[in-house]
Coordinates of C-alpha atoms in Angstrom, one line a residue:
X1 CA 97.5 91.4 119.4
X2 CA 96.7 94.4 117.2
X3 CA 93.1 95.4 117.7
X4 CA 92.6 95.8 113.9
X5 CA 93.6 92.2 113.3
X6 CA 91.3 89.3 113.9
X7 CA 93.0 85.9 113.9
X8 CA 90.5 82.9 113.7
X9 CA 91.4 79.3 114.2
X10 CA 89.6 76.6 112.2
X11 CA 88.6 75.4 108.8
X12 CA 88.0 78.3 106.4
X13 CA 85.2 76.5 104.6
X14 CA 83.2 76.6 107.8
X15 CA 84.4 79.9 109.3
X16 CA 83.8 81.9 106.1
X17 CA 80.1 81.0 106.5
X18 CA 80.0 83.2 109.7
X19 CA 81.2 86.3 107.8
X20 CA 78.6 88.7 106.5
X21 CA 77.9 88.8 102.8
X22 CA 79.6 91.6 100.9
X23 CA 81.6 92.7 104.0
X24 CA 85.2 92.3 102.8
X25 CA 87.1 94.7 100.5
X26 CA 89.9 92.5 99.4
X27 CA 91.0 88.8 99.6
X28 CA 94.7 87.9 99.2
X29 CA 95.4 84.2 99.9
X30 CA 97.8 81.4 99.3
X31 CA 95.8 78.1 99.5
X32 CA 97.3 74.6 99.5
X33 CA 98.4 73.6 96.0
X34 CA 97.6 69.9 96.6
X35 CA 101.3 68.9 96.2
X36 CA 101.6 66.8 99.4
X37 CA 103.3 69.6 101.4
X38 CA 103.5 69.0 105.2
X39 CA 101.4 71.6 106.9
X40 CA 101.5 70.0 110.3
X41 CA 98.0 68.8 111.2
X42 CA 96.3 68.7 107.8
X43 CA 97.0 66.9 104.5
X44 CA 97.8 68.4 101.1
X45 CA 97.2 65.3 99.2
X46 CA 93.5 65.1 98.2
X47 CA 92.5 63.2 95.1
X48 CA 91.5 65.4 92.2
X49 CA 87.8 65.5 92.8
X50 CA 88.2 66.1 96.5
X51 CA 90.5 69.0 95.8
X52 CA 88.1 70.5 93.2
X53 CA 85.2 70.3 95.7
X54 CA 87.3 71.9 98.4
X55 CA 88.3 74.7 96.1
X56 CA 84.7 75.3 95.0
X57 CA 83.5 75.5 98.6
X58 CA 86.0 78.1 99.8
X59 CA 85.9 80.1 96.6
X60 CA 82.1 80.3 96.6
X61 CA 82.2 81.6 100.2
X62 CA 85.0 84.0 99.2
X63 CA 82.8 85.5 96.4
X64 CA 79.9 85.8 98.8
X65 CA 81.8 87.8 101.4
X66 CA 83.5 90.1 98.9
X67 CA 82.0 93.5 98.3
X68 CA 80.9 94.4 94.8
X69 CA 84.0 96.7 94.5
X70 CA 86.2 93.9 95.8
X71 CA 89.1 92.0 94.4
X72 CA 90.5 88.5 95.1
X73 CA 94.1 87.4 94.5
X74 CA 94.8 83.6 94.6
X75 CA 98.3 82.0 94.5
X76 CA 98.3 78.7 92.7
X77 CA 100.8 76.2 91.3
X78 CA 100.9 75.1 87.7
X79 CA 99.1 71.8 88.2
X80 CA 95.8 73.3 89.3
X81 CA 95.8 76.9 88.2
X82 CA 93.8 76.3 85.0
X83 CA 91.1 74.4 87.1
X84 CA 91.0 77.3 89.6
X85 CA 90.7 79.8 86.8
X86 CA 87.7 77.9 85.3
X87 CA 86.0 77.7 88.7
X88 CA 86.4 81.4 89.3
X89 CA 85.4 82.6 85.8
X90 CA 83.0 79.9 84.4
X91 CA 81.3 78.6 87.6
X92 CA 81.3 81.6 89.9
X93 CA 81.1 84.4 87.3
X94 CA 84.0 86.5 88.7
X95 CA 85.7 89.0 86.4
X96 CA 89.2 88.1 85.2
X97 CA 91.7 90.9 85.4
X98 CA 95.3 89.7 85.5
X99 CA 97.4 86.5 85.5
X100 CA 100.5 87.5 87.5
X101 CA 103.7 85.6 87.3
X102 CA 106.1 85.8 90.3
X103 CA 109.6 84.8 89.3
X104 CA 112.5 84.0 91.6
X105 CA 116.1 82.9 91.2
X106 CA 116.2 79.9 93.5
X107 CA 113.8 77.0 93.7
X108 CA 113.4 73.3 93.4
X109 CA 116.3 71.6 91.5
X110 CA 115.6 69.0 88.8
X111 CA 118.0 66.8 86.8
X112 CA 115.4 65.7 84.3
X113 CA 113.3 68.6 83.0
X114 CA 113.5 72.3 83.8
X115 CA 113.6 73.6 87.3
X116 CA 110.5 75.6 88.3
X117 CA 111.3 79.3 88.9
X118 CA 107.9 80.9 89.2
X119 CA 104.5 80.8 90.9
X120 CA 101.3 82.3 89.5
X121 CA 98.7 84.6 91.1
X122 CA 95.2 85.0 89.6
X123 CA 93.5 88.4 90.1
X124 CA 89.7 88.5 89.7
X125 CA 87.2 91.1 90.7
X126 CA 83.6 90.7 91.7
X127 CA 82.3 93.3 89.2
X128 CA 83.8 95.6 86.6
X129 CA 83.7 98.4 89.2
X130 CA 86.7 97.8 91.5
X131 CA 89.5 99.6 93.3
X132 CA 92.9 99.8 91.7
X133 CA 95.4 102.3 93.1
X134 CA 98.1 102.5 90.4
X135 CA 100.0 105.4 92.0
X136 CA 100.5 103.3 95.1
X137 CA 102.4 100.5 93.3
X138 CA 104.4 102.2 90.6
X139 CA 108.1 101.4 90.1
X140 CA 110.8 104.1 89.4
X141 CA 111.5 105.1 85.9
X142 CA 114.9 104.3 84.3
X143 CA 115.4 107.8 83.0
X144 CA 114.4 111.3 84.0
X145 CA 112.3 112.8 81.2
X146 CA 110.0 115.7 81.4
X147 CA 107.4 113.7 79.5
X148 CA 107.6 110.8 81.9
X149 CA 105.4 110.4 84.9
X150 CA 108.2 110.5 87.5
X151 CA 105.7 109.0 90.1
X152 CA 106.7 105.8 88.3
X153 CA 105.6 103.2 85.8
X154 CA 103.1 100.3 86.0
X155 CA 105.0 97.3 87.4
X156 CA 103.5 94.9 84.8
X157 CA 102.3 91.4 85.5
X158 CA 105.7 89.7 85.9
X159 CA 107.1 90.3 89.3
X160 CA 110.5 89.4 90.6
X161 CA 110.9 89.0 94.4
X162 CA 113.4 86.8 96.2
X163 CA 112.2 83.9 98.3
X164 CA 112.3 84.2 102.0
X165 CA 115.4 82.1 102.4
X166 CA 115.9 79.7 105.4
X167 CA 118.8 81.8 106.7
X168 CA 116.7 85.0 106.7
X169 CA 115.8 86.4 110.1
X170 CA 112.1 86.6 109.2
X171 CA 111.9 83.0 108.1
X172 CA 109.2 81.0 110.0
X173 CA 108.8 77.3 110.3
X174 CA 106.4 77.0 107.4
X175 CA 107.0 75.2 104.1
X176 CA 105.5 77.8 101.7
X177 CA 106.2 81.2 103.3
X178 CA 105.9 84.0 100.8
X179 CA 107.8 87.4 100.7
X180 CA 106.0 90.3 102.3
X181 CA 106.5 92.7 99.4
X182 CA 104.4 90.4 97.2
X183 CA 101.4 91.0 99.5
X184 CA 102.4 94.7 99.9
X185 CA 101.9 95.3 96.2
X186 CA 98.5 93.6 96.0
X187 CA 97.2 95.2 99.1
X188 CA 98.3 98.7 98.1
X189 CA 96.8 98.2 94.7
X190 CA 93.4 96.9 95.6
X191 CA 92.5 98.4 99.0
X192 CA 92.6 101.6 101.0
X193 CA 93.6 102.3 104.6
X194 CA 91.0 100.9 107.1
X195 CA 89.5 98.6 104.5
X196 CA 88.7 95.0 105.6
X197 CA 91.1 92.5 104.0
X198 CA 90.9 88.7 104.4
X199 CA 93.3 85.8 104.1
X200 CA 91.4 82.4 104.5
X201 CA 94.7 80.4 104.5
X202 CA 96.9 82.5 106.9
X203 CA 99.8 80.1 107.2
X204 CA 102.8 81.9 108.6
X205 CA 100.9 85.2 108.9
X206 CA 102.6 87.1 106.1
X207 CA 99.3 88.7 104.9
X208 CA 98.3 89.8 108.4
X209 CA 101.8 91.3 109.0
X210 CA 101.4 93.4 105.9
X211 CA 97.8 94.3 106.7
X212 CA 99.1 95.5 110.1
X213 CA 101.8 97.7 108.7
X214 CA 99.6 99.2 105.9
X215 CA 96.8 100.2 108.3
X216 CA 94.2 97.7 107.1
X217 CA 91.7 95.8 109.2
X218 CA 92.7 92.2 108.7
X219 CA 91.0 88.9 109.1
X220 CA 93.1 85.7 109.1
X221 CA 91.8 82.1 109.1
X222 CA 94.2 79.2 109.9
X223 CA 93.4 75.6 110.6
X224 CA 96.8 74.8 112.2
X225 CA 96.9 76.1 115.8
X226 CA 100.7 76.2 115.8
X227 CA 100.6 78.6 112.9
X228 CA 98.0 80.7 114.7
X229 CA 100.4 81.1 117.7
X230 CA 103.3 81.8 115.2
X231 CA 101.3 84.6 113.5
X232 CA 100.2 86.2 116.8
X233 CA 103.9 86.3 117.9
X234 CA 104.9 87.7 114.5
X235 CA 102.5 90.6 114.9
X236 CA 104.1 91.6 118.1
X237 CA 107.6 92.0 116.6
X238 CA 109.0 95.5 115.9
X239 CA 108.9 96.6 112.3
X240 CA 112.1 97.6 110.5
X241 CA 110.9 97.1 106.9
X242 CA 109.3 94.3 104.9
X243 CA 111.5 91.3 104.4
X244 CA 111.7 91.7 100.6
X245 CA 111.5 94.3 97.9
X246 CA 111.2 94.6 94.1
X247 CA 114.8 95.6 93.4
X248 CA 113.5 98.3 90.9
X249 CA 112.3 100.3 93.9
X250 CA 115.9 101.1 94.6
X251 CA 116.6 102.2 91.1
X252 CA 118.0 105.7 90.7
X253 CA 116.8 107.3 87.4
X254 CA 119.5 108.5 84.9
X255 CA 119.7 112.1 83.8
X256 CA 118.8 113.7 87.1
X257 CA 121.2 116.5 86.2
X258 CA 119.6 119.6 87.6
X259 CA 120.5 120.0 91.2
X260 CA 117.2 121.3 92.5
X261 CA 115.2 118.8 90.5
X262 CA 117.4 115.9 91.7
X263 CA 117.1 116.9 95.4
X264 CA 113.3 117.1 95.1
X265 CA 113.1 113.8 93.3
X266 CA 115.2 112.0 95.9
X267 CA 112.8 113.2 98.7
X268 CA 109.8 112.0 96.6
X269 CA 111.5 108.7 95.7
X270 CA 111.8 107.8 99.4
X271 CA 108.2 108.7 100.1
X272 CA 106.8 107.0 97.0
X273 CA 108.8 103.8 96.9
X274 CA 110.6 103.2 100.2
X275 CA 108.0 104.2 102.8
X276 CA 107.6 100.6 104.0
X277 CA 111.3 99.8 103.5
X278 CA 113.2 102.1 105.8
X279 CA 116.1 99.6 105.9
X280 CA 116.7 100.3 102.2
X281 CA 116.9 104.1 102.3
X282 CA 120.6 104.2 103.2
X283 CA 121.5 101.9 100.2
X284 CA 119.4 104.1 97.9
X285 CA 121.2 107.2 99.0
X286 CA 124.6 105.5 98.5
X287 CA 123.6 104.7 95.0
X288 CA 122.5 108.3 94.4
X289 CA 125.9 109.5 95.6
X290 CA 127.8 107.0 93.4
X291 CA 125.8 108.0 90.3
X292 CA 125.7 111.7 90.8
X293 CA 128.7 112.8 93.0
X294 CA 131.0 113.4 90.0
X295 CA 128.2 115.4 88.2
X296 CA 127.7 117.5 91.4
X297 CA 131.4 118.3 91.5
X298 CA 131.5 119.1 87.8
X299 CA 128.5 121.4 88.3
X300 CA 130.2 123.2 91.1
X301 CA 133.4 123.7 88.9
X302 CA 131.2 125.0 86.0
X303 CA 129.5 127.5 88.4
X304 CA 132.8 128.6 89.8
X305 CA 134.2 129.1 86.3
X306 CA 131.2 131.2 85.2
X307 CA 131.4 133.2 88.4
X308 CA 135.1 134.1 87.8
X309 CA 134.4 135.0 84.2
X310 CA 131.7 137.4 85.1
X311 CA 133.4 139.1 88.1
X312 CA 136.9 139.7 86.9
X313 CA 136.6 139.5 83.2
X314 CA 138.6 136.4 82.5
X315 CA 138.9 135.5 78.8
X316 CA 136.3 133.1 77.5
X317 CA 139.2 130.8 76.5
X318 CA 140.2 130.3 80.2
X319 CA 140.0 126.5 80.7
X320 CA 138.3 125.1 83.8
X321 CA 141.5 123.2 84.6
X322 CA 143.2 126.5 85.4
X323 CA 140.7 127.5 88.0

């Protein structure tokens, strides 16, 4: 297994006690939501007080191991997210930063009531002095404007990523596998290369796979031994790109009319937005061609017309159609 990844088997409420205080730069984790999901060898159906005590235990240890500049992201379902928020802010004194909503187009179907189409992610920091690498997570602008930051815009706190569908090649035998690009954004935003990043509920290994590809030093904890084996195997697989993407990353800005400027932007776009998605580059270039090929041809016609006018003194009334 990758030497920068440390996979630990056991109960995170106990294993976290063995980690040094203030030793972790970032925690990104997807704990059980207490919705009676089948995780193999452990239950997800505690009574309310049991779940609250379990949450307090692991969150207290998470705060202890987090560096003063560190950040923690916690996935949570609607039933318990308000309780988790109160524990993190009121009981542990962490600093609230963002309530992120992850939306998706397919989910549980309901015939009485509205079908759920989102999960939430709480972002807290240990202090008010924390890392946030905005340039690393920007999304492409809709239009080219000289006043715009063409490095991209802040993605906001509502994120749309597709589920990892059961027919997808990267789908693992785990009931709550999350898309890799979700973790990519959080990890890029709140850590740097070679930082120590932790997932106390490793599950199918999504976080560790992303840590690996983004050159972070990862620690994963998982109570189910089958998932530990699954994760170790996942880390050995060749990388061709993360299994999901914010579709805005493939967006080609309008009004890239200057040829030199457009060519420079296209190179930057691939570096800025598609570095971890090499399998999406071809589609992006096809979109560029579809959007700008007619303008490129028209530009060439205009240049040819101007050239003929200047070299052989054609009348300014000469139509381009005659050339």
